[in-house]
CSV table of C-alpha atoms in Angstrom, one decimal:
chain,number,residue,atom,x,y,z
A,1,MET,CA,-5.4,-28.7,14.0
A,2,MET,CA,-5.9,-26.3,16.7
A,3,TRP,CA,-2.1,-25.8,17.2
A,4,ASP,CA,-1.9,-25.1,13.5
A,5,HIS,CA,-4.5,-22.4,13.7
A,6,LEU,CA,-2.7,-20.8,16.7
A,7,LEU,CA,0.5,-20.8,14.7
A,8,GLN,CA,-1.4,-19.1,11.7
A,9,ILE,CA,-2.8,-16.4,13.7
A,10,LEU,CA,0.3,-15.9,15.5
A,11,THR,CA,2.6,-15.6,12.3
A,12,ALA,CA,-0.4,-13.3,10.8
A,13,CYS,CA,0.2,-11.1,13.7
A,14,LEU,CA,3.9,-10.9,13.2
A,15,GLY,CA,3.6,-10.7,9.4
A,16,SER,CA,1.1,-7.7,9.9
A,17,LEU,CA,3.5,-6.2,12.3
A,18,GLY,CA,6.6,-6.5,9.8
A,19,PHE,CA,4.4,-5.0,7.0
A,20,GLY,CA,3.4,-2.2,9.2
A,21,MET,CA,7.3,-1.5,9.7
A,22,PHE,CA,7.8,-2.1,6.0
A,23,PHE,CA,5.2,0.8,5.1
A,24,HIS,CA,6.6,3.1,7.9
A,25,ILE,CA,3.7,3.0,10.1
A,26,GLU,CA,4.1,5.1,13.2
A,27,ARG,CA,5.6,3.2,16.1
A,28,LYS,CA,2.7,3.6,18.6
A,29,LYS,CA,0.5,2.3,16.0
A,30,LEU,CA,2.3,-0.9,15.3
A,31,PRO,CA,0.6,-3.0,18.0
A,32,ILE,CA,-2.7,-2.2,16.3
A,33,ALA,CA,-1.3,-3.2,13.0
A,34,ALA,CA,-0.5,-6.4,14.5
A,35,LEU,CA,-3.6,-7.2,16.2
A,36,SER,CA,-5.6,-6.4,13.1
A,37,GLY,CA,-3.8,-8.8,11.0
A,38,GLY,CA,-4.4,-11.6,13.7
A,39,LEU,CA,-7.9,-10.7,14.2
A,40,THR,CA,-8.7,-10.8,10.3
A,41,TRP,CA,-6.9,-14.2,10.0
A,42,GLY,CA,-8.7,-15.5,13.1
A,43,LEU,CA,-12.2,-14.5,11.6
A,44,TYR,CA,-11.1,-16.1,8.4
A,45,LEU,CA,-10.2,-19.3,9.9
A,46,PHE,CA,-13.5,-19.0,12.0
A,47,CYS,CA,-15.6,-18.7,8.9
A,48,GLY,CA,-13.8,-21.6,7.3
A,49,LEU,CA,-15.4,-23.8,10.0
A,50,PHE,CA,-18.6,-23.3,8.4
A,51,THR,CA,-18.2,-22.9,4.7
A,52,ASP,CA,-15.3,-23.8,2.0
A,53,GLN,CA,-16.5,-21.0,-0.2
A,54,ILE,CA,-13.2,-19.3,-0.7
A,55,PHE,CA,-14.5,-16.1,-2.1
A,56,LEU,CA,-17.4,-15.7,0.9
A,57,VAL,CA,-14.5,-16.4,3.5
A,58,ASN,CA,-12.3,-14.0,2.2
A,59,LEU,CA,-15.1,-11.2,1.6
A,60,ILE,CA,-16.2,-11.6,5.2
A,61,ALA,CA,-12.6,-11.2,6.4
A,62,SER,CA,-11.7,-8.2,4.5
A,63,PHE,CA,-15.0,-6.6,5.2
A,64,PHE,CA,-14.2,-7.0,8.7
A,65,ALA,CA,-10.8,-5.7,8.3
A,66,ALA,CA,-11.9,-2.7,6.5
A,67,ALA,CA,-14.6,-2.1,9.5
A,68,PHE,CA,-11.8,-2.6,12.1
A,69,ALA,CA,-9.4,-0.3,10.5
A,70,GLU,CA,-12.0,2.6,10.3
A,71,PHE,CA,-13.0,2.2,13.8
A,72,MET,CA,-9.0,2.6,14.7
A,73,ALA,CA,-8.7,5.4,12.3
A,74,HIS,CA,-11.3,7.2,14.3
A,75,LEU,CA,-9.5,6.5,17.9
A,76,PHE,CA,-6.3,7.6,16.3
A,77,LYS,CA,-7.6,10.4,13.8
A,78,ALA,CA,-5.5,9.0,11.2
A,79,PRO,CA,-6.3,8.0,7.6
A,80,ALA,CA,-8.1,4.6,7.4
A,81,THR,CA,-5.9,3.3,4.8
A,82,ILE,CA,-2.9,3.0,7.2
A,83,PHE,CA,-4.7,0.4,9.2
A,84,THR,CA,-6.6,-1.5,6.1
A,85,ILE,CA,-3.4,-2.4,4.5
A,86,SER,CA,-1.6,-4.1,7.4
A,87,ALA,CA,-5.1,-5.8,8.3
A,88,VAL,CA,-5.6,-7.4,4.8
A,89,VAL,CA,-2.0,-8.5,4.4
A,90,PRO,CA,-2.7,-12.1,5.6
A,91,LEU,CA,-5.2,-12.5,3.0
A,92,VAL,CA,-3.0,-11.5,0.1
A,93,PRO,CA,-2.8,-14.5,-2.1
A,94,GLY,CA,1.0,-14.8,-2.2
A,95,GLY,CA,0.7,-18.6,-1.9
A,96,THR,CA,-1.5,-19.3,-4.6
A,97,LEU,CA,0.3,-17.0,-7.0
A,98,TYR,CA,3.5,-18.9,-6.3
A,99,TYR,CA,1.8,-22.2,-7.0
A,100,THR,CA,0.2,-20.7,-10.3
A,101,MET,CA,3.8,-19.7,-11.4
A,102,ARG,CA,5.1,-23.0,-10.4
A,103,ALA,CA,2.7,-24.9,-12.3
A,104,ILE,CA,3.2,-22.7,-15.4
A,105,VAL,CA,6.9,-23.5,-15.4
A,106,GLU,CA,6.3,-27.2,-14.9
A,107,ARG,CA,3.5,-27.4,-17.6
A,108,ARG,CA,0.7,-28.7,-15.2
A,109,GLU,CA,-2.2,-27.1,-17.2
A,110,ALA,CA,-4.8,-28.4,-14.6
A,111,ASP,CA,-3.1,-27.0,-11.8
A,112,VAL,CA,-2.4,-23.5,-13.6
A,113,VAL,CA,-6.3,-23.2,-14.0
A,114,HIS,CA,-6.8,-24.1,-10.5
A,115,TYR,CA,-4.4,-22.0,-8.6
A,116,GLY,CA,-4.9,-19.2,-11.1
A,117,VAL,CA,-8.7,-19.1,-10.3
A,118,LEU,CA,-8.0,-19.4,-6.7
A,119,THR,CA,-5.6,-16.3,-6.8
A,120,GLY,CA,-8.1,-14.2,-8.8
A,121,LEU,CA,-11.0,-15.2,-6.6
A,122,THR,CA,-9.1,-14.4,-3.6
A,123,ALA,CA,-7.7,-11.1,-4.5
A,124,GLY,CA,-11.2,-10.0,-6.0
A,125,ALA,CA,-12.8,-11.0,-2.7
A,126,LEU,CA,-10.4,-9.1,-0.9
A,127,ALA,CA,-11.1,-5.8,-2.9
A,128,PHE,CA,-14.7,-6.2,-3.0
A,129,GLY,CA,-14.9,-6.8,0.9
A,130,LEU,CA,-13.0,-3.5,1.3
A,131,LEU,CA,-15.1,-1.7,-1.3
A,132,LEU,CA,-18.2,-3.1,0.1
A,133,PHE,CA,-17.6,-1.6,3.7
A,134,THR,CA,-16.3,1.9,2.3
A,135,GLY,CA,-19.7,2.0,0.2
A,136,ILE,CA,-22.0,1.2,2.9
A,137,TYR,CA,-19.8,3.5,5.5
A,138,HIS,CA,-20.0,6.5,3.3
A,139,PHE,CA,-23.7,6.0,2.6
A,140,VAL,CA,-24.6,5.6,6.2
A,141,CYS,CA,-22.3,8.9,7.1
A,142,ARG,CA,-24.2,10.8,4.5
A,143,LEU,CA,-27.3,9.7,5.8
A,144,ARG,CA,-26.7,10.6,9.3
A,145,LYS,CA,-25.6,14.4,8.2
A,146,GLU,CA,-28.9,14.6,6.3
B,1,MET,CA,-18.3,32.1,-2.2
B,2,GLU,CA,-17.7,35.8,-1.2
B,3,ILE,CA,-14.4,37.2,-2.1
B,4,ARG,CA,-12.4,38.6,0.7
B,5,THR,CA,-10.3,41.6,-0.9
B,6,ALA,CA,-8.6,42.1,2.3
B,7,ASP,CA,-7.0,38.6,2.2
B,8,LEU,CA,-5.8,39.1,-1.3
B,9,GLN,CA,-3.5,41.8,-0.4
B,10,ASN,CA,-2.4,40.9,3.0
B,11,MET,CA,0.7,39.4,2.2
B,12,ASP,CA,3.4,41.9,1.5
B,13,GLY,CA,1.0,43.6,-0.7
B,14,GLU,CA,1.5,41.1,-3.4
B,15,GLY,CA,-0.6,41.2,-6.4
B,16,ALA,CA,-3.6,38.7,-6.5
B,17,GLU,CA,-2.2,36.7,-9.5
B,18,ALA,CA,1.2,36.0,-7.7
B,19,GLN,CA,-0.5,35.0,-4.7
B,20,ASN,CA,-3.0,32.5,-6.4
B,21,GLU,CA,0.0,30.9,-8.1
B,22,LYS,CA,1.6,30.4,-4.6
B,23,ILE,CA,-1.5,29.2,-3.0
B,24,LEU,CA,-1.8,26.7,-6.0
B,25,THR,CA,1.8,25.7,-5.8
B,26,ILE,CA,1.5,24.6,-2.1
B,27,ALA,CA,-1.6,22.6,-2.7
B,28,LEU,CA,-0.2,20.8,-5.5
B,29,ASP,CA,3.1,20.2,-3.3
B,30,VAL,CA,0.9,18.7,-0.7
B,31,GLY,CA,-1.1,16.8,-3.3
B,32,GLU,CA,2.1,15.6,-5.1
B,33,GLN,CA,3.7,14.1,-1.8
B,34,ILE,CA,0.5,12.4,-0.8
B,35,LEU,CA,0.3,10.6,-4.0
B,36,MET,CA,4.0,9.7,-4.0
B,37,CYS,CA,3.9,8.0,-0.5
B,38,GLY,CA,0.8,6.0,-1.8
B,39,GLY,CA,-2.3,8.0,-1.1
B,40,GLU,CA,-5.6,7.3,-3.1
B,41,VAL,CA,-6.4,9.4,-5.9
B,42,SER,CA,-9.5,10.5,-4.5
B,43,ARG,CA,-7.7,11.5,-1.3
B,44,VAL,CA,-5.5,13.7,-3.2
B,45,GLU,CA,-8.1,15.4,-5.3
B,46,ASP,CA,-10.2,16.0,-2.0
B,47,THR,CA,-6.9,17.3,-0.1
B,48,ILE,CA,-6.4,19.8,-3.0
B,49,GLN,CA,-9.6,21.0,-3.0
B,50,ARG,CA,-9.9,21.6,0.6
B,51,ILE,CA,-6.7,23.5,0.8
B,52,CYS,CA,-7.6,25.8,-1.9
B,53,ALA,CA,-11.1,26.2,-0.4
B,54,GLY,CA,-9.3,27.0,2.9
B,55,TYR,CA,-7.3,29.9,1.2
B,56,GLY,CA,-10.6,31.4,-0.2
B,57,ALA,CA,-11.0,29.8,-3.7
B,58,GLY,CA,-14.4,29.9,-5.2
B,59,ARG,CA,-14.2,27.0,-7.3
B,60,THR,CA,-11.4,24.4,-7.9
B,61,ASP,CA,-11.3,21.8,-10.5
B,62,VAL,CA,-8.8,18.9,-9.7
B,63,PHE,CA,-8.2,15.9,-12.1
B,64,ALA,CA,-5.5,13.4,-10.5
B,65,ILE,CA,-4.3,10.2,-11.9
B,66,THR,CA,-1.3,8.3,-10.5
B,67,SER,CA,1.3,10.1,-12.8
B,68,SER,CA,-0.2,13.7,-13.1
B,69,ILE,CA,-2.1,16.3,-11.3
B,70,VAL,CA,-4.1,19.0,-13.2
B,71,VAL,CA,-5.8,21.9,-11.0
B,72,THR,CA,-7.6,25.1,-12.0
B,73,MET,CA,-8.6,27.3,-9.2
B,74,HIS,CA,-10.7,30.4,-9.3
B,75,ARG,CA,-9.9,32.8,-6.6
B,76,GLY,CA,-10.7,36.4,-6.3
B,77,GLY,CA,-11.8,37.0,-9.9
B,78,GLY,CA,-8.5,35.4,-11.2
B,79,CYS,CA,-8.1,32.0,-12.4
B,80,VAL,CA,-4.8,29.9,-12.3
B,81,THR,CA,-3.9,26.6,-13.8
B,82,GLN,CA,-1.0,24.3,-13.0
B,83,THR,CA,-0.2,20.7,-13.7
B,84,ARG,CA,2.3,18.4,-12.3
B,85,ARG,CA,4.0,15.4,-13.5
B,86,ILE,CA,4.3,12.6,-10.7
B,87,ASN,CA,7.3,10.3,-10.8
B,88,GLY,CA,7.9,7.3,-8.8
B,89,SER,CA,6.1,6.3,-5.5
B,90,GLU,CA,7.1,4.7,-2.5
B,91,THR,CA,4.6,3.6,0.3
B,92,ASP,CA,5.2,5.6,3.6
B,93,PHE,CA,2.5,5.8,6.0
B,94,SER,CA,4.1,8.0,8.5
B,95,ARG,CA,5.0,10.7,5.7
B,96,MET,CA,1.2,10.3,4.6
B,97,GLU,CA,-0.2,10.9,8.2
B,98,ALA,CA,2.0,13.9,8.7
B,99,LEU,CA,0.7,15.5,5.3
B,100,ASN,CA,-2.7,14.8,6.2
B,101,ALA,CA,-2.4,16.6,9.7
B,102,LEU,CA,-0.6,19.5,7.7
B,103,SER,CA,-3.3,19.9,5.2
B,104,ARG,CA,-5.9,19.9,8.1
B,105,ARG,CA,-4.0,22.5,9.6
B,106,ILE,CA,-3.9,24.5,6.5
B,107,CYS,CA,-7.6,24.4,6.2
B,108,SER,CA,-8.2,25.5,9.9
B,109,GLU,CA,-5.2,27.9,10.5
B,110,ARG,CA,-4.4,29.2,7.2
B,111,PRO,CA,-0.8,29.8,7.5
B,112,ASP,CA,0.9,31.8,5.0
B,113,THR,CA,2.7,30.0,2.2
B,114,GLU,CA,6.2,30.4,3.2
B,115,THR,CA,5.4,28.5,6.5
B,116,VAL,CA,3.8,25.7,4.8
B,117,GLN,CA,6.7,25.2,2.3
B,118,GLN,CA,9.1,24.8,5.3
B,119,GLU,CA,6.8,22.4,6.9
B,120,LEU,CA,6.7,20.5,3.6
B,121,LYS,CA,10.4,20.3,3.1
B,122,ILE,CA,10.8,19.1,6.9
B,123,ILE,CA,8.1,16.3,6.0
B,124,SER,CA,9.9,15.2,2.7
B,125,VAL,CA,13.2,15.1,4.2
B,126,GLY,CA,13.0,14.3,7.8
B,127,ASN,CA,12.1,10.9,9.5
B,128,ARG,CA,14.4,8.8,7.2
B,129,GLN,CA,14.1,5.2,8.8
B,130,GLY,CA,17.2,3.9,10.0
B,131,VAL,CA,18.7,0.5,8.8
B,132,PHE,CA,17.6,-1.5,11.8
B,133,PRO,CA,13.9,-0.7,11.7
B,134,GLY,CA,13.5,-0.9,8.0
B,135,LEU,CA,15.4,-4.2,8.1
B,136,SER,CA,13.3,-5.7,10.8
B,137,GLY,CA,10.1,-5.1,8.8
B,138,TYR,CA,11.6,-7.1,6.0
B,139,LEU,CA,12.7,-9.8,8.3
B,140,LEU,CA,9.5,-10.1,10.1
B,141,GLY,CA,7.3,-9.9,7.0
B,142,SER,CA,9.3,-12.6,5.2
B,143,GLY,CA,10.2,-15.0,8.0
B,144,SER,CA,6.5,-15.1,9.4
B,145,PHE,CA,4.7,-15.5,6.1
B,146,ALA,CA,7.1,-18.4,5.2
B,147,VAL,CA,5.8,-20.0,8.3
B,148,PHE,CA,2.2,-18.7,7.9
B,149,PHE,CA,1.8,-20.6,4.6
B,150,GLY,CA,3.0,-23.9,6.3
B,151,GLY,CA,6.7,-23.6,6.4
B,152,SER,CA,9.0,-24.8,9.2
B,153,VAL,CA,10.9,-22.4,11.4
B,154,ARG,CA,13.9,-23.3,9.3
B,155,ASP,CA,12.1,-22.3,6.2
B,156,GLY,CA,11.3,-18.9,7.9
B,157,ILE,CA,14.8,-18.3,8.8
B,158,CYS,CA,15.8,-19.0,5.3
B,159,ALA,CA,13.2,-16.6,3.9
B,160,MET,CA,14.4,-14.0,6.3
B,161,LEU,CA,18.1,-14.4,4.9
B,162,CYS,CA,16.5,-13.8,1.3
B,163,GLY,CA,14.8,-10.8,2.9
B,164,ILE,CA,17.8,-9.4,3.8
B,165,LEU,CA,19.0,-9.4,0.3
B,166,ILE,CA,15.8,-7.8,-0.9
B,167,PHE,CA,16.3,-5.4,1.8
B,168,PHE,CA,19.6,-4.1,0.5
B,169,MET,CA,18.4,-4.3,-3.2
B,170,ASP,CA,15.4,-2.0,-2.1
B,171,ARG,CA,17.7,0.6,-0.5
B,172,ARG,CA,20.8,0.6,-2.9
B,173,VAL,CA,19.7,-0.4,-6.2
B,174,ARG,CA,16.0,0.5,-6.7
B,175,ARG,CA,16.9,4.1,-7.1
B,176,ILE,CA,19.3,3.8,-9.7
B,177,TRP,CA,17.5,1.2,-11.7
B,178,ASP,CA,15.0,2.8,-14.3
B,179,SER,CA,12.7,0.2,-15.1
B,180,ARG,CA,10.5,-0.9,-12.0
B,181,LEU,CA,9.4,-4.1,-14.0
B,182,LEU,CA,12.9,-5.2,-14.7
B,183,TYR,CA,13.8,-4.3,-11.0
B,184,ALA,CA,11.0,-6.5,-9.7
B,185,MET,CA,12.0,-9.2,-11.8
B,186,LEU,CA,15.7,-9.0,-10.9
B,187,CYS,CA,14.9,-8.8,-7.3
B,188,SER,CA,12.7,-11.9,-7.4
B,189,PHE,CA,15.2,-13.7,-9.5
B,190,LEU,CA,18.0,-13.4,-6.9
B,191,ALA,CA,15.7,-14.1,-4.2
B,192,GLY,CA,14.8,-17.4,-5.9
B,193,VAL,CA,18.5,-18.3,-6.7
B,194,CYS,CA,19.3,-17.6,-3.0
B,195,ALA,CA,16.3,-19.7,-1.9
B,196,LEU,CA,17.2,-22.5,-4.1
B,197,ILE,CA,21.1,-22.2,-3.0
B,198,PHE,CA,19.9,-22.7,0.8
B,199,ASP,CA,17.7,-25.6,-0.6
B,200,ARG,CA,20.9,-27.4,-2.0
B,201,MET,CA,22.5,-26.7,1.1
B,202,GLY,CA,20.0,-28.4,2.9
B,203,LEU,CA,19.0,-25.6,5.2
B,204,CYS,CA,15.4,-25.4,4.5
B,205,ARG,CA,12.9,-28.1,4.2
B,206,ASP,CA,10.6,-26.8,1.7
B,207,VAL,CA,11.8,-24.6,-0.8
B,208,ASP,CA,8.5,-23.4,-1.9
B,209,LYS,CA,7.6,-22.0,1.5
B,210,VAL,CA,10.8,-19.9,1.3
B,211,MET,CA,10.0,-18.4,-1.9
B,212,ILE,CA,6.4,-17.6,-0.9
B,213,GLY,CA,7.6,-15.6,2.1
B,214,ASP,CA,9.9,-13.6,-0.2
B,215,ILE,CA,7.1,-13.1,-2.8
B,216,MET,CA,4.9,-11.5,-0.1
B,217,LEU,CA,7.3,-8.8,0.2
B,218,LEU,CA,7.6,-8.1,-3.4
B,219,ILE,CA,3.9,-8.7,-4.4
B,220,PRO,CA,2.0,-5.4,-5.4
B,221,GLY,CA,-1.0,-6.4,-3.2
B,222,ILE,CA,-1.6,-2.8,-2.1
B,223,ALA,CA,-1.3,-1.5,-5.7
B,224,LEU,CA,-3.7,-4.1,-6.7
B,225,THR,CA,-6.2,-3.2,-3.9
B,226,ASN,CA,-5.9,0.6,-4.6
B,227,ALA,CA,-6.5,0.0,-8.2
B,228,LEU,CA,-9.8,-2.0,-7.7
B,229,ARG,CA,-10.8,0.6,-5.3
B,230,ASP,CA,-10.1,3.4,-7.8
B,231,LEU,CA,-12.0,1.7,-10.4
B,232,PHE,CA,-15.1,1.1,-8.3
B,233,MET,CA,-15.1,4.5,-6.9
B,234,GLY,CA,-15.4,5.7,-10.4
B,235,ASP,CA,-11.9,6.9,-11.1
B,236,THR,CA,-11.5,4.9,-14.0
B,237,ILE,CA,-8.5,5.9,-15.6
B,238,SER,CA,-6.2,6.0,-12.6
B,239,GLY,CA,-7.6,2.2,-11.7
B,240,LEU,CA,-6.9,0.9,-15.1
B,241,LEU,CA,-3.2,2.4,-14.9
B,242,ARG,CA,-2.7,1.0,-11.4
B,243,LEU,CA,-4.2,-2.2,-12.2
B,244,LEU,CA,-2.1,-2.8,-15.3
B,245,GLU,CA,1.0,-1.7,-13.4
B,246,ALA,CA,0.1,-4.2,-10.5
B,247,LEU,CA,-0.6,-7.2,-12.9
B,248,LEU,CA,2.4,-6.3,-14.9
B,249,GLN,CA,4.6,-6.3,-11.6
B,250,ALA,CA,3.0,-9.4,-10.5
B,251,ALA,CA,4.1,-11.1,-14.1
B,252,ALA,CA,7.5,-9.7,-13.4
B,253,ILE,CA,8.0,-11.1,-10.2
B,254,ALA,CA,6.5,-14.7,-11.2
B,255,CYS,CA,9.0,-14.5,-14.3
B,256,GLY,CA,11.9,-13.8,-11.9
B,257,PHE,CA,11.1,-16.7,-9.8
B,258,ALA,CA,10.4,-18.9,-12.6
B,259,LEU,CA,13.6,-18.0,-14.2
B,260,ALA,CA,15.4,-19.1,-11.2
B,261,ILE,CA,13.5,-22.3,-10.9
B,262,TYR,CA,14.5,-23.1,-14.5
B,263,LEU,CA,18.1,-22.6,-13.7
B,264,GLY,CA,17.5,-24.9,-10.8
B,265,GLY,CA,16.3,-27.3,-13.0
B,266,VAL,CA,19.1,-26.9,-15.6
B,267,PHE,CA,21.9,-27.4,-13.0
B,268,ALA,CA,20.2,-30.1,-10.8
């Protein structure tokens, strides 16, 4: 169990690093991209210990990813999107999308609904988490200015 | 905002009209490039607004969607409008960062339009990635996500081999292929066939994981995220455009893999 989780975190790091290169992130920022992916997935697994609500867990993880990215953007004086994208890559529901498609091909209706809903929930939670952070962050910035 | 008449005449004594056009053109150039390398619509609108204001525009109205930008700038008593059609995009964060830095500099130092144009040219041409760093991104992405979703190391290596195929498709075929949807379908179909061949040869343990690793490379996750973000921020049209594009692309990818699996079933 423990070993499994460690392997997942490690591959999340490597995957985020890969996607960082995929999207041409500058070389000196690549370690941050890798770190952010690993941290996001680590938090996801940690939250998974307490609840099995997929939506909530994804929401928390993507909220954290957005916050971490914003912090790094301040450190490096770069647009936050650069860090956000590589941080949330491990949360992208590629697996469930594949199983949905496979279930459609093999005419397993119950599985289509099951995996389809999972895919939608995960994608929705991911986007909502990012938005929630952006919304709160902008609000706080404005509040400070006034 | 007050109008600085001295500024209007300072470049080779040009008329205000011609100069306004030039300023608007570079503002649009920057905006266009940001949009093309994967920036959000709100960022594009904000950047254009800032550049125009930096050059002393009194009022600037920008409307951008993913495929077009319309700007009207009021400056020095005159008023100019330009539109731009945006074709194609390819996410490139190093370019976006360079553009971001350039627009900041424009606002603070106000260099003349020729200088900006030259720098823009350097940004759009220069910094092309070599084969090796590009390829290693694909390899790492596909391989590690195959393992991430529960595959063995062997599955990861198979996913990497399919990733090489996708890399060369992206590099060679993508530019000469008109329809993006058909391209996504073709790509995922070929990757799916490749994975099934590896499976038949007994190279991988779980062919599902190999395909998932490669799906992660093709999936429009960023487009989808950007789409929802645009929608929630009130850029409804761009959001809907991007959302539809992303969903269609996801469907095309699913179709491509499904086709490969069907064929695999037929020839089993």
